[in-house]
CSV table of C-alpha atoms and ligand atoms in Angstrom, one decimal:
chain,number,residue,atom,x,y,z
A,1,MET,CA,92.3,92.7,153.2
A,2,SER,CA,94.8,91.5,150.7
A,3,GLY,CA,98.5,92.1,150.5
A,4,THR,CA,100.0,93.7,147.3
A,5,VAL,CA,101.5,91.8,144.5
A,6,TRP,CA,104.6,93.6,143.2
A,7,PHE,CA,105.8,92.8,139.6
A,8,VAL,CA,109.5,93.5,140.0
A,9,GLY,CA,112.0,93.7,137.1
A,10,ALA,CA,115.0,91.7,138.2
A,11,GLY,CA,117.1,93.1,135.5
A,12,PRO,CA,119.0,91.3,132.7
A,13,GLY,CA,121.0,88.8,134.8
A,14,ASP,CA,123.6,90.4,136.9
A,15,PRO,CA,122.0,90.5,140.4
A,16,ASP,CA,123.5,93.9,140.9
A,17,LEU,CA,121.3,95.3,138.1
A,18,ILE,CA,118.1,95.0,140.1
A,19,THR,CA,116.9,98.4,141.3
A,20,VAL,CA,117.3,99.3,145.0
A,21,LYS,CA,113.5,99.4,145.2
A,22,GLY,CA,113.2,95.9,143.7
A,23,ARG,CA,115.9,94.5,146.1
A,24,ASP,CA,114.1,96.0,149.1
A,25,LEU,CA,110.9,94.4,148.0
A,26,VAL,CA,112.6,91.0,147.7
A,27,ALA,CA,114.0,91.4,151.2
A,28,ARG,CA,110.5,92.4,152.6
A,29,ALA,CA,108.5,89.8,150.6
A,30,GLY,CA,106.6,87.0,152.4
A,31,ALA,CA,106.4,85.1,149.1
A,32,ILE,CA,108.3,85.3,145.8
A,33,LEU,CA,107.3,83.7,142.5
A,34,TYR,CA,110.3,83.9,140.1
A,35,ALA,CA,110.8,83.2,136.4
A,36,GLY,CA,113.3,80.4,137.0
A,37,SER,CA,114.6,79.9,133.5
A,38,LEU,CA,115.5,83.5,133.1
A,39,VAL,CA,116.0,85.2,136.5
A,40,SER,CA,119.3,84.7,138.2
A,41,ALA,CA,118.8,82.7,141.4
A,42,ALA,CA,121.3,85.2,143.0
A,43,ALA,CA,118.5,87.8,143.0
A,44,LEU,CA,116.8,85.6,145.6
A,45,SER,CA,119.7,85.9,148.0
A,46,TRP,CA,118.1,89.0,149.6
A,47,ALA,CA,114.9,87.1,150.5
A,48,ALA,CA,114.2,86.5,154.2
A,49,PRO,CA,114.9,83.0,155.5
A,50,ASP,CA,111.1,82.4,156.0
A,51,CYS,CA,110.1,83.7,152.6
A,52,VAL,CA,108.2,81.2,150.5
A,53,VAL,CA,109.9,81.0,147.1
A,54,ALA,CA,108.6,79.2,144.0
A,55,ASP,CA,109.8,78.8,140.5
A,56,SER,CA,107.2,79.5,137.8
A,57,LYS,CA,108.9,77.7,135.0
A,58,ASP,CA,106.6,74.7,135.1
A,59,MET,CA,103.4,76.6,135.9
A,60,THR,CA,100.5,77.7,133.7
A,61,LEU,CA,99.4,81.3,133.8
A,62,GLU,CA,96.4,80.2,135.9
A,63,GLN,CA,98.5,78.3,138.4
A,64,MET,CA,100.7,81.4,138.7
A,65,SER,CA,97.8,83.8,139.3
A,66,ASP,CA,96.3,81.4,141.8
A,67,TRP,CA,99.6,81.2,143.6
A,68,LEU,CA,100.0,85.0,143.8
A,69,ILE,CA,96.4,85.4,145.0
A,70,ALA,CA,96.8,82.7,147.7
A,71,HIS,CA,99.9,84.2,149.1
A,72,ALA,CA,98.6,87.8,149.0
A,73,SER,CA,95.8,86.6,151.3
A,74,ARG,CA,98.4,85.9,154.0
A,75,CYS,CA,101.3,88.3,153.4
A,76,ASP,CA,101.6,92.1,152.9
A,77,THR,CA,104.2,91.8,150.2
A,78,VAL,CA,104.2,89.3,147.4
A,79,VAL,CA,106.8,89.6,144.6
A,80,ARG,CA,106.6,88.3,141.1
A,81,LEU,CA,110.2,88.6,139.9
A,82,GLN,CA,110.6,88.9,136.2
A,83,THR,CA,113.5,89.2,133.8
A,84,GLY,CA,114.5,92.6,132.5
A,85,ASP,CA,111.6,95.0,132.6
A,86,PRO,CA,108.2,93.4,133.4
A,87,GLY,CA,106.5,95.4,130.7
A,88,LEU,CA,108.4,93.9,127.8
A,89,TYR,CA,107.4,90.4,126.6
A,90,GLY,CA,106.5,89.5,130.2
A,91,ALA,CA,102.8,88.4,130.2
A,92,LEU,CA,102.3,91.2,132.7
A,93,ILE,CA,98.7,92.1,131.7
A,94,GLU,CA,97.7,88.4,131.6
A,95,LEU,CA,98.7,88.1,135.2
A,96,VAL,CA,97.4,91.5,136.3
A,97,GLN,CA,93.9,90.8,135.1
A,98,PRO,CA,93.1,87.8,137.4
A,99,LEU,CA,94.6,89.8,140.3
A,100,ASP,CA,92.3,92.8,139.5
A,101,ALA,CA,89.4,90.4,139.3
A,102,ALA,CA,90.3,89.0,142.7
A,103,GLY,CA,90.7,92.5,144.2
A,104,VAL,CA,94.4,92.1,144.8
A,105,PRO,CA,96.3,95.4,144.6
A,106,VAL,CA,99.1,95.4,142.0
A,107,GLN,CA,102.2,97.5,141.6
A,108,VAL,CA,105.0,97.4,139.0
A,109,VAL,CA,108.7,98.2,139.6
A,110,PRO,CA,110.6,98.7,136.3
A,111,GLY,CA,113.8,96.8,135.5
A,112,VAL,CA,116.9,97.2,133.3
A,113,SER,CA,115.9,95.6,130.1
A,114,SER,CA,118.2,93.2,128.3
A,115,ALA,CA,118.1,95.6,125.3
A,116,MET,CA,119.9,98.2,127.5
A,117,ALA,CA,122.2,95.7,129.1
A,118,SER,CA,123.2,94.3,125.7
A,119,ALA,CA,124.0,97.8,124.3
A,120,ALA,CA,126.0,98.5,127.5
A,121,ALA,CA,127.9,95.2,127.3
A,122,ALA,CA,129.0,96.0,123.7
A,123,VAL,CA,129.7,99.7,124.6
A,124,GLU,CA,127.3,100.9,122.0
A,125,SER,CA,124.9,103.8,121.9
A,126,LEU,CA,121.5,103.1,120.5
A,127,THR,CA,121.0,106.7,119.3
A,128,LEU,CA,123.5,109.0,117.7
A,129,PRO,CA,123.0,112.6,116.4
A,130,GLU,CA,122.4,112.6,112.7
A,131,VAL,CA,122.6,108.8,112.5
A,132,THR,CA,119.4,107.6,114.2
A,133,GLN,CA,117.3,109.0,117.0
A,134,THR,CA,114.9,106.1,117.1
A,135,MET,CA,114.8,102.6,118.5
A,136,ILE,CA,112.4,99.8,117.8
A,137,PHE,CA,112.0,97.0,120.3
A,138,THR,CA,110.5,94.0,118.4
A,139,ARG,CA,110.8,90.3,117.6
A,140,VAL,CA,110.2,88.2,114.5
A,141,GLU,CA,107.1,86.1,114.1
A,142,GLY,CA,107.4,82.8,115.9
A,143,ARG,CA,104.4,81.1,117.5
A,144,THR,CA,103.1,84.6,118.5
A,145,PRO,CA,101.8,86.3,115.3
A,146,MET,CA,102.9,89.8,114.5
A,147,PRO,CA,100.2,92.4,114.2
A,148,ASP,CA,99.6,94.1,110.8
A,149,GLY,CA,102.3,96.5,109.8
A,150,GLU,CA,104.8,95.1,112.3
A,151,SER,CA,106.7,92.6,110.2
A,152,LEU,CA,110.4,93.0,110.7
A,153,GLU,CA,110.7,93.9,107.0
A,154,GLU,CA,108.3,96.8,107.5
A,155,LEU,CA,109.9,98.0,110.7
A,156,ALA,CA,113.4,97.7,109.3
A,157,ALA,CA,112.5,100.1,106.5
A,158,HIS,CA,113.1,102.9,109.0
A,159,HIS,CA,116.8,102.1,109.1
A,160,CYS,CA,116.9,103.0,112.8
A,161,THR,CA,118.1,100.9,115.7
A,162,LEU,CA,116.4,97.6,116.0
A,163,CYS,CA,116.5,95.6,119.3
A,164,ILE,CA,115.2,92.2,118.3
A,165,PHE,CA,114.1,90.0,121.2
A,166,LEU,CA,113.1,86.3,121.2
A,167,SER,CA,114.5,85.7,117.7
A,168,ILE,CA,117.9,84.1,118.0
A,169,THR,CA,116.6,80.7,116.7
A,170,LEU,CA,115.1,82.6,113.7
A,171,MET,CA,118.2,84.3,112.6
A,172,GLY,CA,117.5,83.3,108.9
A,173,LYS,CA,114.2,85.2,109.1
A,174,VAL,CA,115.9,88.2,110.7
A,175,THR,CA,118.5,88.5,108.1
A,176,ALA,CA,116.1,87.9,105.2
A,177,SER,CA,113.8,90.7,106.6
A,178,LEU,CA,116.7,93.2,106.8
A,179,ARG,CA,117.8,92.3,103.3
A,180,ALA,CA,114.2,92.8,102.0
A,181,ALA,CA,114.1,96.2,103.7
A,182,GLY,CA,117.3,97.2,101.8
A,183,TRP,CA,120.0,96.9,104.5
A,184,SER,CA,123.3,96.3,102.9
A,185,GLU,CA,125.4,93.2,103.4
A,186,ASP,CA,128.0,95.1,105.4
A,187,ALA,CA,125.4,96.6,107.8
A,188,PRO,CA,126.8,95.9,111.3
A,189,ILE,CA,124.9,93.6,113.7
A,190,VAL,CA,125.8,92.6,117.2
A,191,VAL,CA,124.4,89.7,119.1
A,192,VAL,CA,124.7,89.6,122.9
A,193,HIS,CA,124.1,86.3,124.7
A,194,LYS,CA,123.3,86.5,128.4
A,195,ALA,CA,124.2,90.1,128.6
A,196,SER,CA,125.5,91.0,132.1
A,197,TRP,CA,125.4,87.4,133.5
A,198,PRO,CA,128.7,87.1,135.3
A,199,GLY,CA,131.1,84.8,133.4
A,200,GLU,CA,128.4,83.8,130.8
A,201,GLU,CA,128.1,86.8,128.6
A,202,LYS,CA,129.1,86.4,124.9
A,203,ILE,CA,129.3,89.2,122.3
A,204,VAL,CA,129.3,88.4,118.6
A,205,ARG,CA,129.9,91.1,116.1
A,206,GLY,CA,129.3,90.7,112.4
A,207,THR,CA,127.4,92.1,109.5
A,208,LEU,CA,124.2,91.2,107.7
A,209,ALA,CA,126.3,88.8,105.5
A,210,THR,CA,128.1,87.1,108.4
A,211,ILE,CA,126.1,87.2,111.6
A,212,GLN,CA,124.1,84.0,111.2
A,213,ALA,CA,127.2,81.9,110.6
A,214,LEU,CA,129.1,83.6,113.4
A,215,CYS,CA,126.3,82.9,115.9
A,216,ARG,CA,126.1,79.3,114.7
A,217,GLU,CA,129.9,78.9,115.2
A,218,ALA,CA,129.6,80.5,118.7
A,219,LYS,CA,126.8,78.0,119.4
A,220,ILE,CA,124.4,80.8,120.5
A,221,VAL,CA,120.9,79.4,120.5
A,222,SER,CA,119.1,81.1,123.4
A,223,GLN,CA,118.7,84.2,125.6
A,224,SER,CA,120.2,86.6,123.1
A,225,MET,CA,119.6,90.1,121.9
A,226,ILE,CA,120.1,91.0,118.3
A,227,ILE,CA,120.9,94.6,117.7
A,228,ALA,CA,120.9,95.9,114.2
A,229,SER,CA,121.7,99.6,114.0
A,230,PRO,CA,123.6,102.2,111.9
A,231,THR,CA,125.2,103.4,115.2
A,232,LEU,CA,127.1,100.1,115.8
A,233,GLY,CA,130.9,100.5,116.0
A,234,ALA,CA,130.7,104.3,116.3
A,235,ARG,CA,133.4,104.1,119.1
A,236,HIS,CA,135.9,103.6,116.2
A,237,TRP,CA,134.6,106.2,113.8
A,238,THR,CA,136.8,109.1,113.0
A,239,THR,CA,134.0,111.5,112.1
A,240,LEU,CA,131.1,111.8,114.5
A,241,ALA,CA,128.4,114.5,114.7
A,242,LYS,CA,128.6,115.6,118.3
A,243,SER,CA,125.6,116.1,120.5
A,244,LYS,CA,124.6,119.8,120.5
A,245,LEU,CA,123.9,119.7,124.2
A,246,TYR,CA,127.7,119.6,125.0
A,247,ASP,CA,128.9,121.8,122.1
A,248,ALA,CA,130.8,124.9,123.3
A,249,SER,CA,128.8,127.0,120.9
A,250,PHE,CA,125.4,125.8,122.1
A,251,THR,CA,123.3,127.8,124.6
A,252,HIS,CA,120.7,126.0,126.6
A,253,ARG,CA,118.8,126.4,129.8
A,254,PHE,CA,121.8,125.5,132.0
A,255,ARG,CA,124.8,126.9,130.1
A,256,ARG,CA,125.6,129.9,127.8
A,257,ALA,CA,127.7,129.3,124.6
A,258,SER,CA,131.3,130.1,125.2
A,259,VAL,CA,132.2,130.3,121.4
A,260,PRO,CA,130.1,131.6,118.5
A,261,SER,CA,128.9,128.9,116.1
A,262,ALA,CA,128.6,129.4,112.3
A,263,ALA,CA,126.8,126.1,112.0
A,264,LEU,CA,124.2,126.9,114.5
A,265,VAL,CA,123.5,130.4,113.1
A,266,ALA,CA,123.0,128.7,109.8
A,267,ASP,CA,120.8,126.0,111.3
A,268,PRO,CA,117.2,126.4,110.0
A,269,HIS,CA,116.1,124.7,113.2
A,270,ALA,CA,117.9,127.3,115.4
A,271,SER,CA,114.8,127.5,117.6
A,272,SER,CA,115.8,124.1,118.9
A,273,MET,CA,118.6,125.9,120.7
A,274,LYS,CA,116.1,126.8,123.3
A,275,GLU,CA,115.4,123.2,124.1
A,276,LEU,CA,117.2,120.4,125.6
A,277,PRO,CA,117.7,117.7,122.8
B,301,SAH,N1,111.4,91.5,129.9
B,301,SAH,C1,112.7,91.1,129.3
B,301,SAH,C2,112.5,90.3,128.0
B,301,SAH,C3,111.8,89.0,128.2
B,301,SAH,S1,111.6,88.1,126.7
B,301,SAH,C4,113.6,92.3,129.1
B,301,SAH,O1,113.1,93.4,129.4
B,301,SAH,O2,114.7,92.1,128.8
B,301,SAH,C5,113.1,87.1,126.7
B,301,SAH,C6,114.0,87.6,125.6
B,301,SAH,O3,114.8,88.7,126.1
B,301,SAH,C7,115.1,86.6,125.2
B,301,SAH,O4,114.7,85.8,124.1
B,301,SAH,C8,116.2,87.5,124.7
B,301,SAH,O5,116.0,88.0,123.4
B,301,SAH,C9,116.1,88.7,125.7
B,301,SAH,N2,117.0,88.5,126.8
B,301,SAH,C10,116.6,88.3,128.1
B,301,SAH,N3,117.7,88.4,128.9
B,301,SAH,C11,118.7,88.6,128.1
B,301,SAH,C12,120.1,88.7,128.4
B,301,SAH,N4,120.6,88.7,129.6
B,301,SAH,N5,121.0,88.9,127.3
B,301,SAH,C13,120.5,89.0,126.1
B,301,SAH,N6,119.2,88.9,125.8
B,301,SAH,C14,118.3,88.7,126.8
């Protein structure tokens, strides 16, 4: 009988941003393999004194799966602690396959992704009514090739929110792709370095024209989220389409309208009044 290997999202950096479930698993684990270059060591502070802890930063994928399998043969709970959410750019499936082959049970605990933590740090909303209702999580091509149809230029043609991972050293490529997709030079872009890391977070705001130079000046070369979105800066807008859910004239499952609405009566999509947005 083998123990279970839990892939736990440690969150973006602030140790308080691990889930309660993830923290409990860390406390219960007999062995923890953590992504040392990215996961805050503070997340390990909940580990039991006799827990075996190893850093995976110098290991190959095979050494990591061998380590997890070996420890699962002697402990009930083995944790693979990953940055952000384990399902985003985390080699999750490459590690799950050898565990499946070895008959080791696997579970995944989601984590707060750096995309969400970066938006939170900058007090930005990634969706806004009538501005954009869509987010794309992507990266530009580095050593990992992009599949057909997923170049940043093609994705940026949607003019929705783009959360661009793993690309801060390729800022020239990012800005060229946005230009090629027709984004204007004054389109706002925010770069968040080490979002949520206590004392280390940096937020750089600029435009398509300025962001590359601003990041260079701020010496930001790693662990950063690039957010390009027509929603950025909305906190300071004077006109804002409000969410219908909270509109006094809007009736939905949990609340009747308290004022009549000309706009909603005229709305060709009035049937959407029956739904939550
Ligand atoms: N699974 C992770 C992503 C791992 S890929 C997640 O869900 O967040 C590593 C990339 O994530 C980095 O290159 C950077 O783009 C981003 N990243 C990770 N932690 C970050 C942080 N605290 N602040 C900003 N970006 C971060």
